[in-house]
């Protein structure tokens, strides 16, 4: 059996206020090829997929350590637009090849994502990059295996090579039909995102101007995620998640980054230096933005709680809160989704707000409120 999967996404962006001097996104529309893949099924269990497709999402809404094929957000702005499972709906899909098998007691897959380009403009948000830069700027090779033999447990292990070496293990435990507990642990041979380099910041303060302020180190690290979820008989559900990453900024590291931003905000009265400081602020904003655009967080400890209510006409209303446990900043959100099955359309809308001090992750760029709406059409 041979099948095809095609998905297109249209987006438009119009600012309410005049953008700043470094802003390149004035008025834009974009039509994106989100998925274009062909799948061949030589047997009942084997499936061969080729083309532009996405990896299966992890078990966690905030971040899943065992989800090892992250790509960058492909929208214009860091608008935090979420679908009903709190994942960014426009993360770029990748060009690749996958061979998978799904049997009664086990499943496995081999995925190859080749490197087709390099990221050349890290000083800009990923929304300004090409689709290949967001998806295929590094080579990744993933082997995954899941086992269903243990009662009430789904065990899995994943091994990634290429961009960085990673080993991830996961377990999903169902002690009762309405309860689910998840645990995932990942070990990374290299850092997963680019970090603020304090030695390069010191060069700027000594009137030496490096081309970048962020770099990716070779230090190993771990990620851990734990969650519990309860589902009612009407399929409404409530849950809480804890996430930890060893490579997240400590209090002092985050404070050093904030202090350097304050240094860049000072006016020297010498135009070339002031322009250089403005350029570095733009560069830092893009780097911090792109860390989030690839699904990563800045700190070490987070707590995510959510509640989803399902109505009789299959609409759902979800409220959620994400708390950085170190600096106490928080992002609150409310999302509504209404499917129209006969028309193959989903309408969605929502609002989010960030709260925290100017020294915190969610309050770094000020307290914000955002409103969004859109629709999905399935054909």
Short mmCIF file of C-alpha atoms in Angstrom, two decimals:
data_model
loop_
_atom_site.label_atom_id
_atom_site.label_comp_id
_atom_site.label_asym_id
_atom_site.label_seq_id
_atom_site.Cartn_x
_atom_site.Cartn_y
_atom_site.Cartn_z
CA UNK A 1 0.00 0.00 0.00
CA UNK A 2 1.28 3.47 -0.95
CA UNK A 3 -0.13 6.61 0.67
CA UNK A 4 0.70 10.34 0.65
CA UNK A 5 0.44 13.05 3.31
CA UNK A 6 0.18 16.73 2.32
CA UNK A 7 -0.20 19.65 4.72
CA UNK A 8 -0.04 23.38 3.92
CA UNK A 9 -0.03 26.25 6.42
CA UNK A 10 -0.85 29.88 5.62
CA UNK A 11 0.14 32.69 7.97
CA UNK A 12 -0.16 36.48 8.02
CA UNK A 13 1.52 39.05 10.25
CA UNK A 14 0.55 42.72 10.61
CA UNK A 15 1.97 44.78 13.50
CA UNK A 16 -0.33 47.20 15.31
CA UNK A 17 2.56 49.57 15.99
CA UNK A 18 5.56 50.59 13.90
CA UNK A 19 8.38 48.02 14.42
CA UNK A 20 11.74 49.08 15.84
CA UNK A 21 14.90 49.91 13.94
CA UNK A 22 16.16 46.31 13.94
CA UNK A 23 12.79 44.78 13.07
CA UNK A 24 12.68 43.21 9.61
CA UNK A 25 9.15 41.83 9.80
CA UNK A 26 6.89 44.65 8.61
CA UNK A 27 3.87 43.08 6.91
CA UNK A 28 4.17 39.46 5.83
CA UNK A 29 2.14 36.60 4.49
CA UNK A 30 3.55 33.13 4.10
CA UNK A 31 2.44 29.80 2.65
CA UNK A 32 4.42 26.91 4.13
CA UNK A 33 4.77 23.31 3.02
CA UNK A 34 4.33 21.68 6.41
CA UNK A 35 4.28 18.02 5.33
CA UNK A 36 4.82 16.22 2.05
CA UNK A 37 5.59 12.54 2.60
CA UNK A 38 5.01 9.20 0.95
CA UNK A 39 4.57 6.01 2.94
CA UNK A 40 4.86 2.46 1.64
CA UNK A 41 3.64 -0.48 3.72
CA UNK A 42 5.26 -3.71 2.51
CA UNK A 43 3.62 -5.79 5.27
CA UNK A 44 1.15 -5.50 8.13
CA UNK A 45 3.82 -4.32 10.56
CA UNK A 46 6.46 -2.53 8.44
CA UNK A 47 6.16 1.05 7.18
CA UNK A 48 8.66 3.01 5.06
CA UNK A 49 8.25 6.83 5.02
CA UNK A 50 10.09 9.30 2.81
CA UNK A 51 9.71 13.06 2.49
CA UNK A 52 8.92 15.99 4.80
CA UNK A 53 7.24 14.82 8.00
CA UNK A 54 7.21 15.33 11.76
CA UNK A 55 8.26 13.15 14.67
CA UNK A 56 5.62 11.81 17.03
CA UNK A 57 5.12 14.16 20.00
CA UNK A 58 6.35 13.13 23.42
CA UNK A 59 4.22 12.29 26.43
CA UNK A 60 4.80 15.64 28.14
CA UNK A 61 3.16 18.93 27.26
CA UNK A 62 5.91 21.20 28.63
CA UNK A 63 8.92 19.32 27.22
CA UNK A 64 9.52 15.64 26.64
CA UNK A 65 13.17 14.55 27.20
CA UNK A 66 12.67 11.45 25.03
CA UNK A 67 11.52 13.56 22.05
CA UNK A 68 14.90 13.80 20.30
CA UNK A 69 14.03 15.29 16.90
CA UNK A 70 13.26 18.89 17.86
CA UNK A 71 13.02 21.52 15.12
CA UNK A 72 12.55 25.29 15.28
CA UNK A 73 9.31 27.25 15.40
CA UNK A 74 8.43 28.47 11.91
CA UNK A 75 6.04 31.34 12.66
CA UNK A 76 6.83 35.04 12.41
CA UNK A 77 6.80 35.87 16.09
CA UNK A 78 7.20 34.13 19.46
CA UNK A 79 3.42 34.26 19.77
CA UNK A 80 3.11 31.15 21.96
CA UNK A 81 0.25 29.85 19.82
CA UNK A 82 -0.76 26.45 21.12
CA UNK A 83 -3.02 23.67 19.96
CA UNK A 84 -5.03 21.57 22.46
CA UNK A 85 -1.92 19.66 23.61
CA UNK A 86 0.07 22.83 24.33
CA UNK A 87 2.64 22.17 21.60
CA UNK A 88 3.64 24.91 19.18
CA UNK A 89 1.55 24.14 16.11
CA UNK A 90 4.00 25.48 13.56
CA UNK A 91 7.26 23.76 14.51
CA UNK A 92 9.06 23.03 11.24
CA UNK A 93 8.84 19.46 9.94
CA UNK A 94 12.01 17.88 8.56
CA UNK A 95 13.08 16.08 5.39
CA UNK A 96 14.03 12.52 6.22
CA UNK A 97 13.62 8.78 5.87
CA UNK A 98 12.04 6.43 8.39
CA UNK A 99 11.61 2.67 8.63
CA UNK A 100 9.27 1.57 11.41
CA UNK A 101 7.54 -1.55 12.67
CA UNK A 102 4.51 -1.81 14.96
CA UNK A 103 3.81 -5.32 16.26
CA UNK A 104 1.59 -6.65 19.04
CA UNK A 105 4.25 -6.64 21.78
CA UNK A 106 6.78 -4.11 20.54
CA UNK A 107 7.51 -1.28 18.11
CA UNK A 108 10.73 0.13 16.69
CA UNK A 109 11.81 2.79 14.22
CA UNK A 110 14.96 4.05 12.51
CA UNK A 111 14.89 7.70 11.40
CA UNK A 112 17.52 9.49 9.33
CA UNK A 113 17.42 13.31 9.11
CA UNK A 114 20.24 14.47 6.79
CA UNK A 115 22.06 17.79 7.03
CA UNK A 116 21.03 19.86 4.00
CA UNK A 117 22.25 23.33 5.02
CA UNK A 118 23.76 25.39 7.87
CA UNK A 119 22.31 28.14 10.05
CA UNK A 120 23.93 31.39 8.90
CA UNK A 121 21.84 34.08 10.64
CA UNK A 122 21.65 33.23 14.32
CA UNK A 123 21.28 36.95 15.01
CA UNK A 124 17.73 36.69 13.61
CA UNK A 125 14.67 34.86 14.89
CA UNK A 126 14.07 31.42 13.38
CA UNK A 127 10.96 32.79 11.68
CA UNK A 128 13.32 34.68 9.34
CA UNK A 129 15.38 31.61 8.48
CA UNK A 130 14.74 29.34 5.53
CA UNK A 131 12.67 26.19 6.11
CA UNK A 132 15.78 24.04 5.65
CA UNK A 133 17.67 26.01 8.31
CA UNK A 134 14.86 25.36 10.77
CA UNK A 135 14.64 21.66 10.00
CA UNK A 136 17.75 20.16 8.39
CA UNK A 137 20.73 22.23 9.56
CA UNK A 138 22.28 19.22 11.34
CA UNK A 139 22.39 15.46 10.77
CA UNK A 140 20.46 13.25 13.19
CA UNK A 141 20.11 9.47 13.33
CA UNK A 142 17.55 8.05 15.74
CA UNK A 143 16.87 4.46 16.81
CA UNK A 144 13.80 3.96 19.03
CA UNK A 145 12.29 0.85 20.62
CA UNK A 146 9.09 0.44 22.67
CA UNK A 147 7.92 -2.67 24.53
CA UNK A 148 4.33 -3.45 25.58
CA UNK A 149 4.83 -6.79 27.35
CA UNK A 150 4.72 -5.57 30.98
CA UNK A 151 1.19 -5.13 32.37
CA UNK A 152 0.15 -1.46 32.66
CA UNK A 153 3.58 -0.25 31.48
CA UNK A 154 4.92 1.06 28.17
CA UNK A 155 8.71 1.08 28.21
CA UNK A 156 10.83 2.74 25.54
CA UNK A 157 14.47 3.54 24.83
CA UNK A 158 15.91 5.89 22.18
CA UNK A 159 19.44 6.41 20.95
CA UNK A 160 20.40 9.45 18.84
CA UNK A 161 23.66 10.08 17.01
CA UNK A 162 24.87 12.82 14.68
CA UNK A 163 24.24 16.31 16.07
CA UNK A 164 24.89 15.01 19.58
CA UNK A 165 24.92 11.66 21.33
CA UNK A 166 21.82 11.07 23.44
CA UNK A 167 20.35 8.11 25.31
CA UNK A 168 16.76 8.42 26.56
CA UNK A 169 14.56 6.01 28.52
CA UNK A 170 10.86 6.40 29.28
CA UNK A 171 8.01 4.63 31.03
CA UNK A 172 4.27 5.24 30.96
CA UNK A 173 2.34 3.59 33.81
CA UNK A 174 -1.46 3.08 33.86
CA UNK A 175 -2.45 1.70 37.30
CA UNK A 176 -6.12 2.32 36.45
CA UNK A 177 -7.96 3.41 33.28
CA UNK A 178 -8.35 6.97 34.56
CA UNK A 179 -4.81 7.45 35.88
CA UNK A 180 -1.55 7.81 33.97
CA UNK A 181 1.99 8.45 35.27
CA UNK A 182 4.94 9.23 32.99
CA UNK A 183 8.69 9.37 33.59
CA UNK A 184 11.44 10.19 31.11
CA UNK A 185 15.20 10.56 31.55
CA UNK A 186 17.70 11.62 28.87
CA UNK A 187 21.50 11.83 28.93
CA UNK A 188 23.09 14.19 26.39
CA UNK A 189 26.74 14.11 25.37
CA UNK A 190 26.65 17.80 24.38
CA UNK A 191 24.62 20.81 25.41
CA UNK A 192 21.27 21.00 23.65
CA UNK A 193 21.13 24.77 23.14
CA UNK A 194 23.45 27.76 22.88
CA UNK A 195 24.30 29.40 26.21
CA UNK A 196 25.35 32.94 27.11
CA UNK A 197 29.18 33.12 27.10
CA UNK A 198 30.34 35.37 29.94
CA UNK A 199 33.90 35.58 28.58
CA UNK A 200 32.59 37.09 25.34
CA UNK A 201 30.49 39.57 27.29
CA UNK A 202 33.68 40.59 29.11
CA UNK A 203 35.30 41.24 25.71
CA UNK A 204 32.51 43.69 24.83
CA UNK A 205 33.04 45.54 28.11
CA UNK A 206 36.75 45.78 27.23
CA UNK A 207 35.86 47.29 23.83
CA UNK A 208 36.53 44.07 21.92
CA UNK A 209 33.53 43.08 19.84
CA UNK A 210 33.07 39.32 19.18
CA UNK A 211 30.76 38.13 16.42
CA UNK A 212 28.61 36.08 18.84
CA UNK A 213 27.70 36.15 22.54
CA UNK A 214 26.29 32.62 22.73
CA UNK A 215 27.94 29.27 22.19
CA UNK A 216 27.18 25.58 22.57
CA UNK A 217 29.51 23.63 24.85
CA UNK A 218 30.52 19.99 24.93
CA UNK A 219 29.46 19.42 28.53
CA UNK A 220 27.22 16.42 29.13
CA UNK A 221 23.87 16.85 30.87
CA UNK A 222 20.60 15.21 31.82
CA UNK A 223 16.90 15.96 31.49
CA UNK A 224 14.18 14.54 33.73
CA UNK A 225 10.41 14.83 33.46
CA UNK A 226 7.70 13.41 35.74
CA UNK A 227 3.94 13.75 35.40
CA UNK A 228 0.58 12.51 36.62
CA UNK A 229 -2.76 12.84 34.85
CA UNK A 230 -6.36 12.02 35.77
CA UNK A 231 -9.12 11.65 33.17
CA UNK A 232 -12.82 11.80 34.04
CA UNK A 233 -15.55 9.67 32.49
CA UNK A 234 -16.42 12.60 30.20
CA UNK A 235 -12.76 12.67 29.01
CA UNK A 236 -11.92 15.92 30.75
CA UNK A 237 -8.47 15.64 32.29
CA UNK A 238 -6.25 17.29 34.88
CA UNK A 239 -2.52 17.00 35.21
CA UNK A 240 0.73 18.27 36.66
CA UNK A 241 4.29 17.97 35.31
CA UNK A 242 7.76 18.55 36.73
CA UNK A 243 10.73 19.21 34.43
CA UNK A 244 14.47 19.46 35.24
CA UNK A 245 17.50 20.09 33.06
CA UNK A 246 21.06 20.15 34.38
CA UNK A 247 22.26 22.58 31.71
CA UNK A 248 19.73 25.26 32.61
CA UNK A 249 21.03 28.57 33.95
CA UNK A 250 21.73 28.77 37.67
CA UNK A 251 20.62 31.86 39.61
CA UNK A 252 24.08 33.42 39.22
CA UNK A 253 24.39 32.61 35.51
CA UNK A 254 20.98 34.11 34.81
CA UNK A 255 21.82 37.18 36.90
CA UNK A 256 25.06 37.69 34.93
CA UNK A 257 23.09 37.66 31.68
CA UNK A 258 20.60 40.19 33.03
CA UNK A 259 23.41 42.45 34.26
CA UNK A 260 24.98 42.43 30.82
CA UNK A 261 21.66 43.42 29.22
CA UNK A 262 21.52 46.35 31.66
CA UNK A 263 25.07 47.30 30.67
CA UNK A 264 24.03 47.35 27.00
CA UNK A 265 21.11 49.65 27.87
CA UNK A 266 23.48 52.33 29.15
CA UNK A 267 24.20 55.18 26.77
CA UNK A 268 27.89 56.05 26.29
CA UNK A 269 27.32 59.22 24.25
CA UNK A 270 29.66 57.84 21.57
CA UNK A 271 27.50 56.91 18.58
CA UNK A 272 29.55 53.91 17.27
CA UNK A 273 29.54 52.24 20.72
CA UNK A 274 25.83 52.93 21.22
CA UNK A 275 25.03 51.38 17.84
CA UNK A 276 27.17 48.36 18.72
CA UNK A 277 25.31 47.97 22.04
CA UNK A 278 21.95 48.13 20.23
CA UNK A 279 23.12 45.44 17.81
CA UNK A 280 24.17 43.17 20.67
CA UNK A 281 20.79 43.64 22.37
CA UNK A 282 19.08 42.58 19.15
CA UNK A 283 21.42 39.60 18.88
CA UNK A 284 20.69 38.52 22.48
CA UNK A 285 16.93 38.82 21.96
CA UNK A 286 17.15 36.62 18.86
CA UNK A 287 19.28 33.99 20.62
CA UNK A 288 16.99 33.85 23.68
CA UNK A 289 13.97 33.70 21.38
CA UNK A 290 15.43 30.84 19.36
CA UNK A 291 16.16 28.79 22.48
CA UNK A 292 12.41 28.84 23.13
CA UNK A 293 11.69 28.34 19.43
CA UNK A 294 13.37 24.93 19.59
CA UNK A 295 11.30 23.92 22.60
CA UNK A 296 13.93 24.54 25.29
CA UNK A 297 13.63 26.46 28.54
CA UNK A 298 16.19 28.72 30.24
CA UNK A 299 16.19 27.52 33.84
CA UNK A 300 16.58 24.26 35.73
CA UNK A 301 13.26 23.53 37.50
CA UNK A 302 9.70 23.96 36.16
CA UNK A 303 6.18 23.01 37.16
CA UNK A 304 3.37 22.81 34.61
CA UNK A 305 -0.26 22.29 35.60
CA UNK A 306 -3.29 22.10 33.33
CA UNK A 307 -6.99 21.29 33.22
CA UNK A 308 -9.01 20.48 30.09
CA UNK A 309 -12.79 20.46 30.04
CA UNK A 310 -14.58 18.61 27.21
CA UNK A 311 -18.10 19.68 26.25
CA UNK A 312 -20.85 17.60 24.66
CA UNK A 313 -20.09 18.97 21.16
CA UNK A 314 -16.40 17.92 21.47
CA UNK A 315 -15.16 21.46 22.13
CA UNK A 316 -12.46 21.75 24.74
CA UNK A 317 -11.31 24.53 27.04
CA UNK A 318 -7.82 24.27 28.55
CA UNK A 319 -6.27 26.40 31.27
CA UNK A 320 -2.58 26.02 32.06
CA UNK A 321 0.23 27.59 34.08
CA UNK A 322 4.00 27.18 33.67
CA UNK A 323 6.13 28.23 36.65
CA UNK A 324 9.90 28.69 36.78
CA UNK A 325 10.52 27.40 40.29
CA UNK A 326 13.79 29.31 40.74
CA UNK A 327 12.73 32.86 39.82
CA UNK A 328 8.96 32.37 40.44
CA UNK A 329 7.98 33.82 37.05
CA UNK A 330 4.93 32.31 35.40
CA UNK A 331 3.09 32.03 32.10
CA UNK A 332 -0.69 31.61 32.27
CA UNK A 333 -2.85 30.60 29.34
CA UNK A 334 -6.39 29.76 28.29
CA UNK A 335 -7.08 27.92 25.02
CA UNK A 336 -10.41 27.05 23.35
CA UNK A 337 -10.83 24.63 20.45
CA UNK A 338 -14.09 23.93 18.58
CA UNK A 339 -14.09 21.18 15.94
CA UNK A 340 -16.73 21.11 13.21
CA UNK A 341 -16.60 17.49 12.08
CA UNK A 342 -18.94 17.86 9.12
CA UNK A 343 -16.89 20.72 7.65
CA UNK A 344 -13.47 19.21 8.62
CA UNK A 345 -12.58 22.46 10.38
CA UNK A 346 -11.17 23.27 13.81
CA UNK A 347 -11.57 26.81 15.14
CA UNK A 348 -9.30 27.83 18.00
CA UNK A 349 -8.63 30.90 20.08
CA UNK A 350 -6.85 31.77 23.27
CA UNK A 351 -5.09 34.24 25.51
CA UNK A 352 -1.81 34.05 27.43
CA UNK A 353 -0.02 36.25 29.92
CA UNK A 354 3.51 36.34 31.33
CA UNK A 355 4.18 37.53 34.86
CA UNK A 356 7.43 38.03 36.74
CA UNK A 357 10.10 40.50 37.73
CA UNK A 358 12.43 42.06 35.16
CA UNK A 359 15.12 39.63 36.37
CA UNK A 360 13.02 36.53 35.61
CA UNK A 361 12.67 34.33 32.54
CA UNK A 362 9.03 35.08 31.73
CA UNK A 363 9.34 38.72 32.82
CA UNK A 364 12.62 39.51 31.04
CA UNK A 365 10.94 41.42 28.20
CA UNK A 366 8.16 42.82 30.35
CA UNK A 367 4.75 41.60 31.39
CA UNK A 368 2.82 40.65 28.25
CA UNK A 369 -0.69 39.66 27.23
CA UNK A 370 -1.36 38.01 23.88
CA UNK A 371 -4.57 37.04 22.10
CA UNK A 372 -4.75 34.74 19.07
CA UNK A 373 -7.29 32.91 16.90
CA UNK A 374 -7.19 30.68 13.84
CA UNK A 375 -8.54 27.60 12.16
CA UNK A 376 -7.37 24.27 10.74
CA UNK A 377 -8.93 22.64 7.69
CA UNK A 378 -8.47 18.91 7.09
CA UNK A 379 -8.82 17.51 3.58
#
